[in-house]
Amino acid sequence: MHDKKEYQGEVARNDGATALTIISWLFGILFFAIGFVNTFWGNDPGFGVFIILLSLIYFFPVNTILQRLLGFSIPKIGLVKILLGMFIIWAAMGVGELFDKIELMLNSF
């Protein structure tokens, strides 16, 4: 009566790819939001657009796209994403004065 399918020889495993993808998307959304705030509230919309463009590395499978289009990939892309994230946070908090721009944004609503 029960149509139970059993797969012999297959072992379920979690290689962490799903978790890393979710974390990458969360950081991408955070950095996109930082770029959005810097683009529309503040004195340097070019900086905000630059941050938005940098945030795209967290959304797309960059290595796959580079391999298909240009024939090479970035080794240790995870390390590149970590260093890029630290740069974005440093630039937004220190140089970009993110909290002041968030206050301007909230006051405009």
mmCIF file of N, CA and C in Angstrom, residues 34 37-38 41-44 47 51 88-102:
data_model
loop_
_atom_site.group_PDB
_atom_site.id
_atom_site.type_symbol
_atom_site.label_atom_id
_atom_site.label_comp_id
_atom_site.label_asym_id
_atom_site.label_seq_id
_atom_site.Cartn_x
_atom_site.Cartn_y
_atom_site.Cartn_z
ATOM 1 N N ILE A 34 23.381 49.244 1.575
ATOM 2 C CA ILE A 34 24.367 50.280 1.889
ATOM 3 C C ILE A 34 24.623 51.145 0.655
ATOM 4 N N VAL A 37 21.522 53.445 -0.009
ATOM 5 C CA VAL A 37 21.481 54.604 0.893
ATOM 6 C C VAL A 37 22.522 55.631 0.470
ATOM 7 N N ASN A 38 23.723 55.168 0.138
ATOM 8 C CA ASN A 38 24.781 56.096 -0.274
ATOM 9 C C ASN A 38 24.478 56.762 -1.610
ATOM 10 N N TRP A 41 21.022 59.324 -0.595
ATOM 11 C CA TRP A 41 21.120 60.225 0.542
ATOM 12 C C TRP A 41 22.587 60.447 0.826
ATOM 13 N N GLY A 42 23.029 61.636 0.611
ATOM 14 C CA GLY A 42 24.429 61.951 0.826
ATOM 15 C C GLY A 42 24.954 62.776 -0.324
ATOM 16 N N ASN A 43 26.243 62.933 -0.357
ATOM 17 C CA ASN A 43 26.824 63.842 -1.341
ATOM 18 C C ASN A 43 27.620 63.124 -2.429
ATOM 19 N N ASP A 44 27.596 61.784 -2.471
ATOM 20 C CA ASP A 44 28.401 61.080 -3.457
ATOM 21 C C ASP A 44 27.640 59.888 -4.042
ATOM 22 N N PHE A 47 29.788 56.886 -5.370
ATOM 23 C CA PHE A 47 30.247 55.909 -4.373
ATOM 24 C C PHE A 47 29.167 54.869 -4.120
ATOM 25 N N ILE A 51 29.374 50.784 -4.742
ATOM 26 C CA ILE A 51 29.071 49.764 -3.730
ATOM 27 C C ILE A 51 28.001 48.807 -4.255
ATOM 28 N N ILE A 88 34.008 47.020 2.000
ATOM 29 C CA ILE A 88 32.732 47.733 1.876
ATOM 30 C C ILE A 88 32.289 48.266 3.230
ATOM 31 N N ILE A 89 32.394 47.450 4.260
ATOM 32 C CA ILE A 89 31.999 47.893 5.604
ATOM 33 C C ILE A 89 32.894 49.041 6.072
ATOM 34 N N TRP A 90 34.197 48.919 5.849
ATOM 35 C CA TRP A 90 35.118 49.991 6.236
ATOM 36 C C TRP A 90 34.795 51.281 5.497
ATOM 37 N N ALA A 91 34.580 51.170 4.199
ATOM 38 C CA ALA A 91 34.305 52.364 3.401
ATOM 39 C C ALA A 91 32.978 53.001 3.788
ATOM 40 N N ALA A 92 31.969 52.188 4.039
ATOM 41 C CA ALA A 92 30.648 52.730 4.361
ATOM 42 C C ALA A 92 30.604 53.338 5.759
ATOM 43 N N MET A 93 31.252 52.698 6.709
ATOM 44 C CA MET A 93 31.196 53.202 8.085
ATOM 45 C C MET A 93 32.136 54.387 8.300
ATOM 46 N N GLY A 94 33.337 54.274 7.812
ATOM 47 C CA GLY A 94 34.318 55.319 8.080
ATOM 48 C C GLY A 94 34.246 56.458 7.095
ATOM 49 N N VAL A 95 34.539 56.175 5.862
ATOM 50 C CA VAL A 95 34.611 57.212 4.837
ATOM 51 C C VAL A 95 33.225 57.681 4.427
ATOM 52 N N GLY A 96 32.299 56.740 4.274
ATOM 53 C CA GLY A 96 30.974 57.072 3.764
ATOM 54 C C GLY A 96 30.004 57.618 4.785
ATOM 55 N N GLU A 97 30.336 57.587 6.064
ATOM 56 C CA GLU A 97 29.474 58.098 7.140
ATOM 57 C C GLU A 97 28.052 57.553 7.003
ATOM 58 N N LEU A 98 27.938 56.231 7.037
ATOM 59 C CA LEU A 98 26.670 55.561 6.778
ATOM 60 C C LEU A 98 25.585 55.956 7.774
ATOM 61 N N PHE A 99 25.917 56.064 9.046
ATOM 62 C CA PHE A 99 24.898 56.360 10.042
ATOM 63 C C PHE A 99 24.294 57.754 9.848
ATOM 64 N N ASP A 100 25.119 58.706 9.432
ATOM 65 C CA ASP A 100 24.589 60.043 9.147
ATOM 66 C C ASP A 100 23.633 60.008 7.960
ATOM 67 N N LYS A 101 23.954 59.208 6.964
ATOM 68 C CA LYS A 101 23.099 59.103 5.782
ATOM 69 C C LYS A 101 21.806 58.359 6.099
ATOM 70 N N ILE A 102 21.877 57.391 6.983
ATOM 71 C CA ILE A 102 20.648 56.698 7.401
ATOM 72 C C ILE A 102 19.738 57.668 8.149
#
